[in-house]
Amino acid sequence: MGVRGLQGFVGSSCPHVCTAVNFKELAERHRSEHPGCTPTVVVDAMCCLRYWYTPDSWICGGQWREYFSSLREFVKTFTTAGIKLIFFFDGMVEQNKRDEWVKRRLKNNREIARIFHYVKSHKEQPGRNMFFIPSGLAIFTRFALKTLGQETLCSLQEADYEVASYGLQNHCLGILGEDTDYLIYNTCPYFSISELCLESLDTIMLCREKLCQSLGLSLCDLPLLACLLGNDIIPEGMFESFRYKCLSSYTSVRENFDKKGNIILAVADHISKVLHLHQGEKKLEEMLPLGPNRALFYKGVASYILPGQKSPWFFQKPKGVVTLNKQVVSMCTDPDSNQKLLIGTDSEFNLEAPMCTDPDSKQEVLICTDPESTQEASICTHPEIKQDPMDTEPEIKQQVTMVSDPEILKVARAHHVQAESYLVYNVLSSGEVECGNSLEDALDRTLPGQAQVYRPVRQRVYSLLLGGSQGDASTCPTVKEWFVYSGNPLRHPDLVRPLQMNIPGGTPSLKLLWLSTEPGIQVRRLDALLACFDLSSLKEELQALESPFQALCCLLIYLFVQVDALCLEDLHAFIAQALCLQEKSTAQLMDLQLDHVDPRAVQLGSLLVRGLTTLVLVNSACGFPWTAADFMPWNLFDGKLFHQKYLQSEKGHAVAVLVEQNRSRLTTFHTLKSIVCKACVKENRPVVSRRHWRAHHSGRWGRQGSSSHRTSSGHSRSGQGQHWRDQGPGSRQHEPDQWRRY
């Protein structure tokens, strides 16, 4: 994350950039300097997930009660000190950072493979040095913080830009995170989350002014330096030869510095002694070997320019104004090169969006923009575009989204920004979604990955969101999915076709689901939710259950119909852990000890938690028929507890033992098991014991003559005798209309 090599350089070569500070003292000083203003810290939440996840156990699917407690303690400590926290989460991956996103996901795959190798070899969880955050941690952290009464926001672009903008515009005490980009932005002070001692509120402040002094640069030079070194926008190799040229002519190479440290010093020296000489006389592309990369380079530099700021590396004069929905886009032009820098101010969210046009190639480059006004999709053009008739510049591209209804987009956008939904706005605005790595064993060919298991659910959601008033999947556009699963090289997105919905009474419109207050609308919303899982016929049975068991049963029925490789012992473990969890304290869960760690149980835990994140998507798409608490993991799932029940069930322990000899739990257990098993039988998918399979199928796990990955109608996904992994998700041989690879 951030600028290549800068973190190590600051730590080893410029330690004076790091200053020990105390948040309590800083807050007190802030109050005295700004009477009546609450000291506010903007938190880059994605940088903080590893810091927040303090439970010892992480491999079993997440210790969610413990995690919720650690978050509550974090919030309480700052609140007690009189400091307000604003949490920002990444809401989408920008196109120019997709390559970097893919690179990290593939790296994570290798790390996960090493984790499973360790578990198989040692039958225990690896050390913290191999720590991998539990699936769904970022998504559920949003809901946990909102439950704790915190202001939690989801970004409409790369979160670090919105964090830096918010901190600058609201005169915040500082930014708390772990990303060297915050050393580049000219914004409020930047504090390290990794160095934070929560008990005392001591941490390290990284001072960009001191960094500039060390490098002989000014603050406005830092974006230029960041791009020449390489960051998430500019590939590291783009200016590699230029950096070594700087190094070869750098006369102050210090032997006690490492190679990267000397390169940073050499590039900074080139900026201060060479580029500064001709600044204002020559265009930037004449002083740097930009070549065909000039547009991308301008984009990279401009991405650090916050609202109200200018860069001396761009020559600007006001040229025209374009009104785009609620955005006012002001245009600046270099009189010599006609290089354009457009700054778009979103009045509703107080963010700005710069754009650069490469003067030679005429290539337009959008910078850190609100995707509602700039996403490149291919379906509907938003009509609310006005252009100043006095403006003589080329017409700005119209907003292109997957749906044309501005009211629906506005509602989806608001839910997205307030961190109340998951992926819905991404589908509606750009038709592109992503999901990162899960703890899945690529070598276990019996269990499908979560991306494939829940894809039919997502396909029905896409139909609901994009099918118009009739929910007609045949006319829906495909959705680009960047989902990580075994065998997917992530070179291209999967183009996923929506699936037709079968909702009693027909498919309601989004306006009805999202905006209606008429009596009975909650019934329609629940019908839509169940239809996404193809469980409409089980509405009465599920409604008879108390929450959170409705959500649990919904997921278990879907999973056991969909995946043949799940057995009765698995079902027992899932149900028993959810029942026992209800009456266990956080301390009891922390004290649980496991005999050993089973790799299959690791993947099953991850699979269920990803099902809960899928419920977040479905619930928000259907107008929130269930309250979020009904499917939050701290109310339904504990990784260690599930693992314990799984191991007991595998050993053949009686159900009474699994529910810890509690008569009330035993009654509920049989009720839940009966509902799941009957539903599976209706789909010609009886749930039987693992021992039954071993006795009849020579150790092969999965049903004879059938894929272990099923459709919700009970038929094999990949055809008779074919294993589910034998054909990729883009296979058209057996299901030509389901999906295809891009």
XYZ file of C-alpha atoms in Angstrom:
742
model
C 0.000 0.000 0.000
C 1.161 3.525 -0.686
C 4.503 4.632 -2.079
C 7.070 1.973 -2.909
C 9.885 1.806 -0.355
C 8.834 4.917 1.572
C 7.758 3.139 4.759
C 11.100 1.378 5.112
C 13.006 4.533 4.191
C 11.295 6.590 6.886
C 11.783 3.893 9.505
C 15.464 3.225 8.811
C 16.833 6.381 7.208
C 14.696 9.252 8.526
C 13.623 8.257 12.031
C 13.192 11.937 12.980
C 10.125 11.980 10.687
C 8.438 9.830 13.331
C 7.474 11.728 16.493
C 6.017 10.180 19.654
C 2.692 11.813 20.535
C -0.231 11.261 22.879
C -3.802 11.585 21.653
C -5.083 12.865 24.995
C -2.567 15.719 24.953
C -3.239 16.478 21.304
C -6.991 16.545 21.948
C -6.557 18.900 24.902
C -4.456 21.264 22.817
C -7.003 21.091 19.987
C -9.844 22.027 22.356
C -7.929 25.024 23.660
C -7.105 26.223 20.141
C -10.599 25.515 18.752
C -13.138 26.141 21.530
C -16.425 24.333 21.025
C -14.937 22.017 18.387
C -14.715 18.301 19.188
C -11.314 16.788 18.365
C -11.957 14.320 15.538
C -9.771 11.536 14.199
C -10.477 10.125 10.732
C -9.810 6.385 10.729
C -8.796 4.476 7.600
C -10.563 1.338 8.782
C -9.068 -0.998 6.179
C -5.590 -0.217 7.557
C -6.754 -1.020 11.079
C -8.359 -4.453 10.687
C -5.228 -6.361 11.682
C -4.725 -4.114 14.697
C -8.337 -4.530 15.806
C -8.432 -8.314 15.419
C -6.870 -9.275 18.742
C -8.338 -12.782 19.370
C -5.675 -15.490 19.477
C -7.694 -17.753 17.198
C -8.206 -16.575 13.624
C -8.066 -19.678 11.465
C -11.405 -21.239 12.400
C -13.585 -18.591 10.769
C -13.361 -15.733 13.214
C -13.896 -15.161 16.931
C -16.651 -12.630 16.385
C -17.780 -12.029 19.967
C -14.182 -11.417 21.004
C -13.645 -9.156 18.012
C -16.758 -7.131 18.782
C -15.483 -6.680 22.347
C -12.096 -5.434 21.123
C -13.802 -2.912 18.835
C -15.992 -1.733 21.702
C -12.895 -1.222 23.863
C -11.176 0.724 21.084
C -14.139 3.066 20.649
C -14.624 3.463 24.406
C -10.987 4.485 24.952
C -11.146 7.319 22.424
C -14.617 8.398 23.537
C -13.468 8.598 27.148
C -10.646 10.891 26.015
C -13.215 13.159 24.355
C -12.139 12.238 20.829
C -14.663 11.616 18.074
C -13.913 8.920 15.501
C -15.038 8.849 11.848
C -14.459 5.503 10.131
C -13.919 5.176 6.362
C -14.048 1.870 4.448
C -13.096 1.136 0.851
C -16.289 1.044 -1.196
C -14.863 -0.047 -4.537
C -11.667 -0.724 -6.428
C -10.740 1.983 -8.921
C -9.944 0.743 -12.412
C -6.439 2.180 -12.355
C -5.708 0.180 -9.195
C -7.206 -3.117 -10.425
C -3.820 -4.564 -11.405
C -2.470 -3.881 -7.939
C -5.605 -5.418 -6.383
C -5.156 -8.562 -8.483
C -1.467 -8.792 -7.595
C -2.297 -8.726 -3.881
C -5.064 -11.318 -4.232
C -2.707 -13.721 -6.013
C -0.089 -13.124 -3.322
C -2.741 -13.902 -0.704
C -3.482 -17.181 -2.509
C 0.109 -18.238 -1.989
C -0.034 -17.262 1.674
C -3.249 -19.252 2.158
C -1.684 -22.300 0.511
C 1.165 -22.117 3.041
C -1.353 -21.823 5.892
C -3.177 -24.993 4.837
C 0.111 -26.833 4.349
C 1.047 -25.904 7.912
C -2.326 -26.983 9.299
C -2.114 -30.364 7.558
C 1.438 -30.897 8.786
C 1.017 -29.712 12.386
C -2.763 -29.941 13.025
C -2.672 -26.545 14.684
C -3.023 -22.877 13.839
C 0.161 -21.223 12.515
C 1.798 -18.393 14.426
C 0.785 -14.765 14.106
C 3.482 -14.321 11.453
C 1.144 -16.185 9.077
C -1.972 -14.359 10.288
C -4.711 -13.971 7.699
C -7.788 -11.932 8.549
C -11.031 -13.958 8.744
C -13.400 -13.811 5.795
C -15.840 -10.935 5.842
C -13.955 -8.994 8.513
C -14.155 -5.645 6.706
C -17.867 -6.013 5.937
C -18.904 -6.988 9.437
C -16.626 -4.394 11.041
C -18.793 -1.716 9.398
C -21.898 -3.117 11.058
C -20.143 -3.621 14.383
C -19.044 0.029 14.464
C -22.520 1.223 13.520
C -23.932 -0.952 16.316
C -21.493 0.816 18.634
C -22.943 4.164 17.556
C -20.005 5.242 15.398
C -20.166 7.282 12.202
C -19.146 4.794 9.557
C -18.784 5.685 5.888
C -18.071 3.673 2.766
C -16.108 5.379 0.002
C -17.245 6.083 -3.533
C -13.644 5.811 -4.704
C -10.326 4.845 -3.163
C -10.830 5.458 0.549
C -7.496 7.171 1.195
C -8.505 10.142 -0.996
C -11.788 10.560 0.888
C -10.027 10.149 4.242
C -7.449 12.803 3.358
C -10.155 15.122 1.974
C -12.358 14.750 5.038
C -9.443 15.365 7.394
C -8.423 18.524 5.516
C -11.879 20.021 5.062
C -13.067 19.358 8.608
C -9.863 20.491 10.374
C -9.523 17.115 12.031
C -7.031 16.250 14.726
C -5.498 13.747 12.343
C -5.712 10.568 10.315
C -5.202 7.160 11.914
C -4.019 4.475 9.511
C -1.027 2.703 8.007
C -0.469 3.935 4.460
C 2.424 6.067 3.225
C 0.061 7.873 0.849
C -0.939 9.890 3.938
C 2.621 11.237 3.999
C 2.063 12.512 0.453
C -1.346 14.160 0.772
C -1.154 17.726 2.086
C -3.765 17.169 4.767
C -4.061 16.958 8.557
C -1.444 15.045 10.631
C -0.983 11.329 10.040
C -0.757 8.856 12.943
C 0.288 5.197 12.864
C -2.242 2.577 13.967
C 0.456 -0.101 14.259
C 2.319 2.006 16.857
C -0.808 2.831 18.873
C -0.805 1.801 22.541
C -4.513 1.755 23.319
C -4.104 1.892 27.102
C -2.162 5.168 27.066
C -3.205 6.447 23.606
C 0.457 6.961 22.723
C 1.407 6.564 19.074
C 3.750 7.851 16.369
C 3.029 10.872 14.184
C 4.682 10.785 10.764
C 5.508 14.375 9.845
C 5.484 15.183 6.130
C 7.158 18.563 6.794
C 10.155 16.808 8.340
C 10.206 14.374 5.427
C 10.373 17.335 3.049
C 13.255 18.839 5.018
C 15.173 15.569 4.776
C 14.620 15.355 1.040
C 15.056 19.036 0.186
C 11.546 19.222 -1.248
C 8.403 21.237 -0.658
C 5.025 19.702 0.229
C 3.721 20.224 -3.298
C 6.622 18.123 -4.682
C 5.624 14.999 -2.762
C 2.976 13.806 -5.283
C 5.605 14.034 -8.016
C 8.069 12.043 -5.891
C 5.431 9.394 -5.089
C 4.685 8.782 -8.758
C 8.335 8.620 -9.766
C 8.939 6.032 -7.043
C 5.792 4.054 -7.924
C 2.520 3.651 -6.059
C -0.830 1.905 -6.497
C -1.470 3.869 -9.701
C 2.014 4.009 -11.225
C 3.584 0.537 -11.663
C 6.966 0.224 -9.985
C 8.686 -0.697 -13.240
C 7.458 2.305 -15.204
C 10.277 4.621 -14.095
C 12.844 2.032 -13.050
C 15.466 3.113 -15.599
C 14.853 6.777 -14.728
C 15.423 6.065 -11.014
C 18.694 4.303 -11.705
C 19.771 7.173 -13.928
C 19.104 9.508 -10.997
C 21.068 7.194 -8.722
C 24.064 7.028 -11.062
C 24.336 10.824 -11.150
C 23.617 11.266 -7.430
C 26.826 12.415 -5.735
C 25.766 11.929 -2.126
C 25.142 8.177 -2.032
C 25.335 7.149 1.590
C 26.906 3.804 2.327
C 24.880 3.335 5.467
C 21.603 3.573 3.512
C 20.065 0.633 1.710
C 19.589 0.648 -2.063
C 15.956 1.798 -1.922
C 16.858 4.534 0.506
C 19.520 5.901 -1.829
C 17.111 5.731 -4.771
C 14.550 7.834 -2.875
C 17.247 10.377 -1.996
C 18.492 10.420 -5.592
C 15.032 10.987 -7.100
C 14.296 13.728 -4.552
C 17.651 15.326 -5.401
C 16.781 15.251 -9.110
C 13.453 16.976 -8.424
C 15.009 19.688 -6.265
C 18.134 20.375 -8.370
C 17.056 19.582 -11.937
C 13.286 19.794 -12.302
C 13.004 22.902 -10.120
C 15.457 24.729 -12.416
C 13.038 24.623 -15.321
C 9.769 24.653 -13.393
C 7.429 27.139 -15.050
C 9.509 27.208 -18.237
C 9.185 23.669 -19.524
C 6.301 21.256 -19.516
C 6.637 18.331 -17.167
C 6.728 15.828 -20.027
C 9.731 17.625 -21.476
C 11.666 17.136 -18.245
C 10.689 13.529 -17.586
C 10.772 10.392 -19.759
C 6.994 9.992 -19.701
C 6.584 8.645 -23.230
C 3.269 6.807 -23.701
C 2.701 6.877 -19.937
C 2.227 10.628 -19.634
C -1.564 10.489 -19.173
C -1.257 7.899 -16.440
C 1.483 9.923 -14.798
C -0.625 13.099 -14.776
C -3.418 11.058 -13.298
C -1.162 9.749 -10.560
C 0.106 13.187 -9.571
C -3.358 14.755 -9.692
C -4.808 11.962 -7.544
C -3.012 13.500 -4.555
C -4.455 16.985 -5.121
C -7.185 17.523 -2.551
C -10.168 19.902 -2.790
C -9.073 23.521 -2.990
C -5.441 22.630 -3.669
C -3.326 23.252 -6.767
C -0.124 21.752 -8.045
C 2.713 23.957 -9.312
C 3.492 21.167 -11.761
C 0.285 22.027 -13.648
C -0.239 25.471 -15.168
C -3.819 26.483 -14.597
C -6.258 29.191 -15.538
C -10.057 29.033 -15.277
C -11.610 28.039 -18.582
C -15.184 26.904 -18.105
C -17.728 25.339 -15.811
C -19.802 22.233 -16.411
C -22.681 21.234 -14.151
C -23.097 17.495 -13.823
C -26.033 16.496 -11.587
C -25.014 18.039 -8.246
C -21.399 18.262 -9.314
C -19.781 21.481 -10.426
C -16.784 20.705 -12.586
C -14.329 23.591 -13.050
C -11.774 23.334 -15.800
C -8.207 24.649 -15.804
C -6.045 24.777 -18.930
C -2.361 25.267 -19.587
C -2.318 28.062 -22.199
C 0.610 26.518 -24.021
C -0.134 22.814 -24.048
C -3.916 22.823 -23.592
C -3.376 20.323 -20.817
C -6.598 20.199 -18.812
C -7.116 19.630 -15.121
C -10.751 19.397 -14.108
C -11.763 19.612 -10.493
C -15.286 18.376 -9.786
C -16.902 19.317 -6.498
C -19.656 17.067 -5.183
C -21.808 19.351 -3.080
C -23.543 16.531 -1.274
C -20.447 14.759 -0.048
C -18.000 17.642 -0.239
C -15.491 15.740 -2.327
C -13.653 16.789 -5.461
C -12.663 14.892 -8.537
C -9.711 15.965 -10.704
C -9.311 14.961 -14.345
C -6.336 15.266 -16.650
C -6.285 15.225 -20.436
C -3.032 14.258 -22.087
C -2.321 17.123 -24.518
C -0.874 14.933 -27.253
C -2.948 11.782 -27.169
C -6.154 13.614 -26.162
C -6.735 10.743 -23.757
C -9.057 11.757 -20.935
C -8.017 10.533 -17.516
C -10.498 10.686 -14.668
C -9.040 11.255 -11.225
C -10.542 10.042 -7.939
C -14.060 10.626 -9.087
C -17.521 10.004 -7.819
C -18.475 6.894 -9.788
C -22.063 8.109 -10.033
C -20.877 10.701 -12.461
C -17.913 9.010 -14.116
C -18.072 5.211 -14.046
C -17.592 3.666 -17.431
C -20.344 1.100 -17.790
C -22.248 0.336 -20.951
C -25.975 0.369 -20.401
C -27.852 3.556 -19.492
C -26.840 7.202 -19.762
C -27.928 9.423 -16.908
C -29.997 12.292 -18.315
C -29.220 15.044 -15.785
C -26.291 16.670 -17.562
C -26.089 20.411 -18.196
C -23.334 22.253 -19.984
C -22.572 25.934 -19.706
C -23.429 27.351 -23.170
C -20.467 29.735 -22.852
C -18.076 26.840 -22.418
C -16.119 26.135 -25.583
C -14.283 23.086 -24.266
C -15.120 19.596 -25.585
C -18.333 18.211 -24.109
C -17.875 16.216 -20.937
C -18.799 12.539 -21.161
C -22.211 11.822 -19.763
C -22.663 9.680 -16.720
C -23.134 6.046 -17.673
C -24.667 3.573 -15.244
C -26.386 0.188 -15.340
C -29.805 1.676 -14.528
C -31.435 4.902 -15.653
C -33.617 5.734 -12.643
C -31.879 8.597 -10.771
C -34.039 8.077 -7.670
C -32.958 4.446 -7.331
C -29.315 5.413 -7.847
C -29.612 8.106 -5.200
C -31.066 5.678 -2.639
C -28.463 3.017 -3.444
C -25.699 5.583 -3.201
C -26.922 6.811 0.189
C -27.074 3.266 1.597
C -23.603 2.611 0.200
C -22.059 5.755 1.684
C -23.667 5.105 5.070
C -22.192 1.563 5.010
C -25.638 -0.026 5.238
C -25.432 -2.163 2.088
C -22.920 -4.387 0.319
C -22.187 -4.405 -3.455
C -25.652 -3.103 -4.429
C -24.486 0.344 -5.518
C -21.487 -1.158 -7.297
C -23.815 -3.335 -9.395
C -26.167 -0.453 -10.202
C -23.497 2.138 -10.936
C -20.796 0.199 -12.772
C -21.903 -3.424 -13.040
C -18.609 -4.539 -11.524
C -18.026 -6.213 -8.148
C -15.202 -7.950 -6.346
C -14.566 -10.234 -3.407
C -11.161 -10.984 -1.930
C -9.594 -14.153 -0.594
C -11.162 -16.669 1.771
C -9.427 -19.392 3.762
C -10.007 -22.123 1.179
C -7.805 -25.099 0.453
C -7.008 -25.150 -3.262
C -5.917 -28.786 -2.946
C -9.216 -29.980 -1.451
C -11.157 -31.001 -4.534
C -14.263 -32.028 -2.582
C -15.386 -28.583 -1.433
C -16.196 -25.821 -3.936
C -15.070 -22.282 -3.216
C -17.494 -19.783 -1.769
C -17.434 -17.710 -4.977
C -19.047 -20.567 -6.911
C -21.328 -21.754 -4.116
C -23.067 -18.399 -3.723
C -22.946 -17.341 -7.361
C -26.555 -18.433 -8.125
C -27.725 -16.207 -5.261
C -25.801 -13.263 -6.676
C -27.196 -14.002 -10.128
C -30.748 -13.669 -8.818
C -29.800 -10.451 -7.033
C -28.456 -9.097 -10.332
C -31.773 -9.979 -11.947
C -33.640 -8.138 -9.195
C -31.409 -5.071 -9.489
C -31.026 -4.880 -13.260
C -34.125 -6.573 -14.641
C -36.346 -3.515 -14.703
C -39.904 -3.473 -13.396
C -40.560 -7.069 -14.462
C -37.287 -8.525 -13.185
C -36.678 -10.019 -16.626
C -33.289 -11.710 -16.501
C -33.214 -12.258 -20.268
C -32.806 -8.535 -20.890
C -30.316 -7.940 -18.068
C -26.723 -7.022 -18.803
C -23.957 -9.243 -17.496
C -22.112 -8.257 -14.339
C -18.320 -8.299 -14.120
C -17.192 -10.329 -11.127
C -13.652 -10.257 -9.740
C -14.071 -13.079 -7.241
C -11.125 -15.073 -5.954
C -11.391 -18.857 -6.248
C -9.046 -21.738 -6.977
C -7.875 -21.787 -10.573
C -8.961 -18.230 -11.365
C -5.904 -16.257 -12.576
C -7.904 -12.986 -12.355
C -6.683 -11.854 -15.763
C -10.232 -10.854 -16.654
C -13.506 -10.608 -14.760
C -16.082 -13.371 -15.045
C -19.054 -12.087 -17.019
C -21.975 -13.369 -14.989
C -25.498 -13.530 -16.368
C -28.446 -12.826 -14.056
C -30.817 -15.689 -13.223
C -34.574 -15.391 -13.502
C -36.348 -14.732 -10.190
C -39.356 -16.805 -9.120
C -41.160 -14.604 -6.616
C -44.769 -15.291 -5.597
C -46.889 -12.565 -7.117
C -44.192 -11.534 -9.568
C -40.985 -9.548 -9.202
C -41.574 -6.213 -7.458
C -39.762 -3.110 -8.677
C -36.888 -1.621 -6.713
C -39.001 1.458 -6.056
C -41.611 -0.731 -4.390
C -39.032 -2.703 -2.376
C -36.954 0.299 -1.345
C -39.344 3.226 -1.082
C -42.860 1.917 -0.444
C -44.491 2.275 2.975
C -47.693 0.462 2.064
C -49.005 -2.266 4.389
C -47.604 -5.677 3.607
C -44.478 -4.412 1.894
C -42.274 -6.269 4.388
C -43.933 -9.490 3.190
C -42.962 -8.660 -0.406
C -39.417 -7.895 0.711
C -39.125 -11.223 2.526
C -40.530 -13.021 -0.517
C -37.796 -11.439 -2.625
C -35.090 -12.416 -0.138
C -36.184 -16.052 -0.006
C -36.481 -16.174 -3.793
C -32.833 -15.126 -4.093
C -31.972 -18.355 -2.269
C -34.712 -20.233 -4.192
C -36.466 -20.999 -0.894
C -39.898 -19.451 -1.473
C -41.705 -22.686 -0.645
C -40.191 -22.716 2.874
C -41.476 -19.315 3.939
C -43.877 -20.592 6.616
C -41.353 -22.971 8.200
C -38.686 -20.269 8.356
C -41.030 -17.603 9.711
C -41.991 -19.913 12.564
C -38.390 -19.749 13.834
C -37.002 -17.091 16.136
C -34.207 -14.853 14.947
C -31.356 -15.370 14.341
C -32.265 -18.948 13.414
C -34.299 -17.908 10.373
C -31.139 -16.610 8.729
C -29.128 -19.644 9.841
C -31.687 -22.096 8.444
C -31.932 -20.163 5.196
C -28.182 -20.446 4.713
C -27.903 -24.085 5.778
C -30.683 -25.237 3.452
C -29.090 -23.407 0.558
C -25.629 -24.771 1.359
C -26.676 -28.386 1.802
C -28.744 -28.389 -1.378
C -25.953 -26.710 -3.285
C -22.957 -28.749 -2.069
C -23.173 -32.536 -2.102
C -19.963 -32.894 -0.109
C -21.662 -31.693 3.091
C -22.807 -34.451 5.437
C -24.980 -34.953 8.509
C -22.037 -34.440 10.867
C -21.417 -31.024 9.306
C -25.066 -30.063 9.786
C -24.943 -31.149 13.436
C -21.858 -29.020 14.045
C -23.317 -25.913 12.375
C -26.575 -26.096 14.320
C -25.053 -27.059 17.677
C -22.524 -24.216 17.672
C -25.211 -21.617 16.846
C -27.425 -22.873 19.700
C -24.652 -23.056 22.283
C -23.312 -19.648 21.240
C -26.452 -17.884 22.447
C -25.679 -18.478 26.134
C -21.883 -18.261 26.109
C -19.985 -15.242 27.366
C -17.007 -13.747 25.569
C -14.757 -15.056 28.356
C -16.061 -18.611 27.907
C -15.421 -18.470 24.190
C -11.902 -17.170 24.757
C -11.160 -20.075 27.106
C -12.207 -22.760 24.615
C -9.385 -25.145 23.756
C -9.275 -27.344 20.659
C -7.738 -30.824 20.460
C -6.422 -29.989 17.018
C -7.248 -27.946 13.906
C -8.905 -29.688 10.977
C -8.343 -28.130 7.518
C -11.794 -29.115 6.267
C -13.460 -27.450 9.243
C -11.397 -24.310 8.529
C -12.883 -24.093 5.056
C -16.420 -24.853 6.282
C -16.202 -22.032 8.807
C -15.117 -19.628 6.090
C -17.886 -20.894 3.804
C -20.614 -20.143 6.355
C -19.274 -16.667 7.126
C -19.190 -15.839 3.398
C -22.817 -16.942 3.369
C -23.547 -14.310 5.991
C -21.898 -11.631 3.837
C -24.064 -12.844 0.948
C -27.075 -12.301 3.202
C -25.953 -8.686 3.667
C -26.053 -8.276 -0.129
C -29.446 -9.955 -0.505
C -31.027 -8.156 2.445
C -29.957 -4.720 1.190
C -31.048 -5.500 -2.391
C -34.500 -6.558 -1.171
C -35.164 -3.466 0.946
C -34.005 -4.798 4.351
C -36.688 -7.367 5.264
C -34.438 -8.573 8.104
C -32.630 -6.437 10.633
C -28.850 -6.646 10.390
C -28.565 -8.232 13.841
C -30.360 -11.325 12.494
C -27.304 -12.392 10.515
C -24.351 -10.752 12.219
C -21.718 -13.404 13.000
C -21.396 -12.469 16.684
C -25.000 -13.649 17.030
C -24.650 -16.769 14.880
C -21.107 -18.052 14.583
C -17.936 -18.542 16.580
C -15.023 -20.162 14.796
C -13.536 -22.033 17.753
C -16.925 -23.173 19.004
C -17.843 -24.476 15.549
C -14.498 -26.246 15.333
C -15.082 -27.878 18.705
C -18.534 -29.103 17.641
C -17.163 -30.279 14.294
C -14.481 -32.400 15.974
C -17.015 -33.825 18.415
C -19.451 -34.613 15.633
C -16.714 -36.302 13.602
C -15.946 -38.535 16.568
C -19.576 -39.641 16.647
C -20.671 -37.827 19.792
C -24.426 -37.838 20.458
C -26.482 -34.733 19.756
C -27.113 -34.319 23.475
C -23.355 -33.949 23.965
C -23.106 -31.430 21.123
C -25.750 -29.197 22.741
C -24.066 -29.653 26.134
C -26.912 -31.642 27.743
C -29.341 -28.737 27.519
C -32.929 -29.959 26.988
C -34.198 -26.694 25.504
C -31.344 -26.585 23.010
C -31.954 -30.232 22.131
C -35.582 -29.473 21.198
C -34.562 -26.509 19.039
C -31.766 -28.556 17.485
C -34.202 -31.197 16.226
C -36.560 -28.511 14.909
C -33.817 -26.835 12.890
C -32.376 -30.125 11.667
C -35.815 -31.309 10.576
C -36.457 -28.162 8.522
C -33.084 -28.406 6.756
C -33.294 -32.138 6.067
C -36.884 -32.007 4.757
C -36.007 -29.140 2.453
C -33.042 -31.083 1.104
C -35.139 -34.208 0.513
C -37.581 -32.114 -1.559
C -34.601 -31.273 -3.765
C -33.608 -34.948 -4.058
C -30.616 -34.304 -1.859
C -30.873 -36.394 1.325
C -28.356 -35.401 3.992
C -26.629 -38.543 5.231
C -23.810 -39.439 7.585
C -20.187 -39.344 6.475
C -19.866 -42.942 7.699
C -22.604 -43.917 5.263
C -20.584 -42.448 2.417
C -17.388 -44.166 3.512
C -19.145 -47.504 3.667
C -20.642 -47.245 0.198
C -18.249 -45.231 -1.917
C -14.710 -46.456 -1.236
C -13.646 -43.283 0.478
C -14.775 -40.955 -2.349
C -16.359 -37.887 -0.791
C -19.302 -36.669 -2.875
C -22.228 -38.421 -4.460
C -21.745 -41.091 -7.105
C -22.278 -39.841 -10.628
C -22.820 -36.284 -9.548
C -20.894 -33.116 -9.115
C -20.349 -32.045 -5.540
C -21.552 -28.575 -6.586
C -25.253 -28.486 -7.366
C -27.772 -26.023 -8.657
C -30.577 -25.008 -6.366
C -32.924 -27.242 -8.366
C -30.938 -30.291 -7.344
C -29.250 -31.020 -10.653
C -25.525 -31.426 -11.160
C -23.787 -28.164 -12.045
C -21.178 -29.734 -14.258
C -22.947 -32.765 -15.662
C -22.996 -36.492 -14.917
C -19.733 -37.935 -13.752
C -17.945 -34.584 -13.843
C -16.317 -33.089 -10.789
C -17.262 -29.467 -10.143
C -13.658 -28.296 -10.495
C -13.261 -30.016 -13.855
C -15.049 -27.172 -15.564
C -14.510 -23.504 -14.892
C -17.289 -21.104 -14.065
C -17.181 -19.958 -17.635
C -18.150 -23.374 -18.960
C -20.843 -23.130 -21.626
C -21.045 -26.835 -22.392
C -23.753 -27.704 -19.887
C -25.291 -24.360 -19.005
C -24.872 -21.943 -21.915
C -26.965 -19.207 -20.314
C -25.595 -19.342 -16.786
C -22.336 -17.492 -17.180
C -19.298 -17.245 -19.356
C -15.706 -16.240 -18.968
C -14.668 -12.847 -20.264
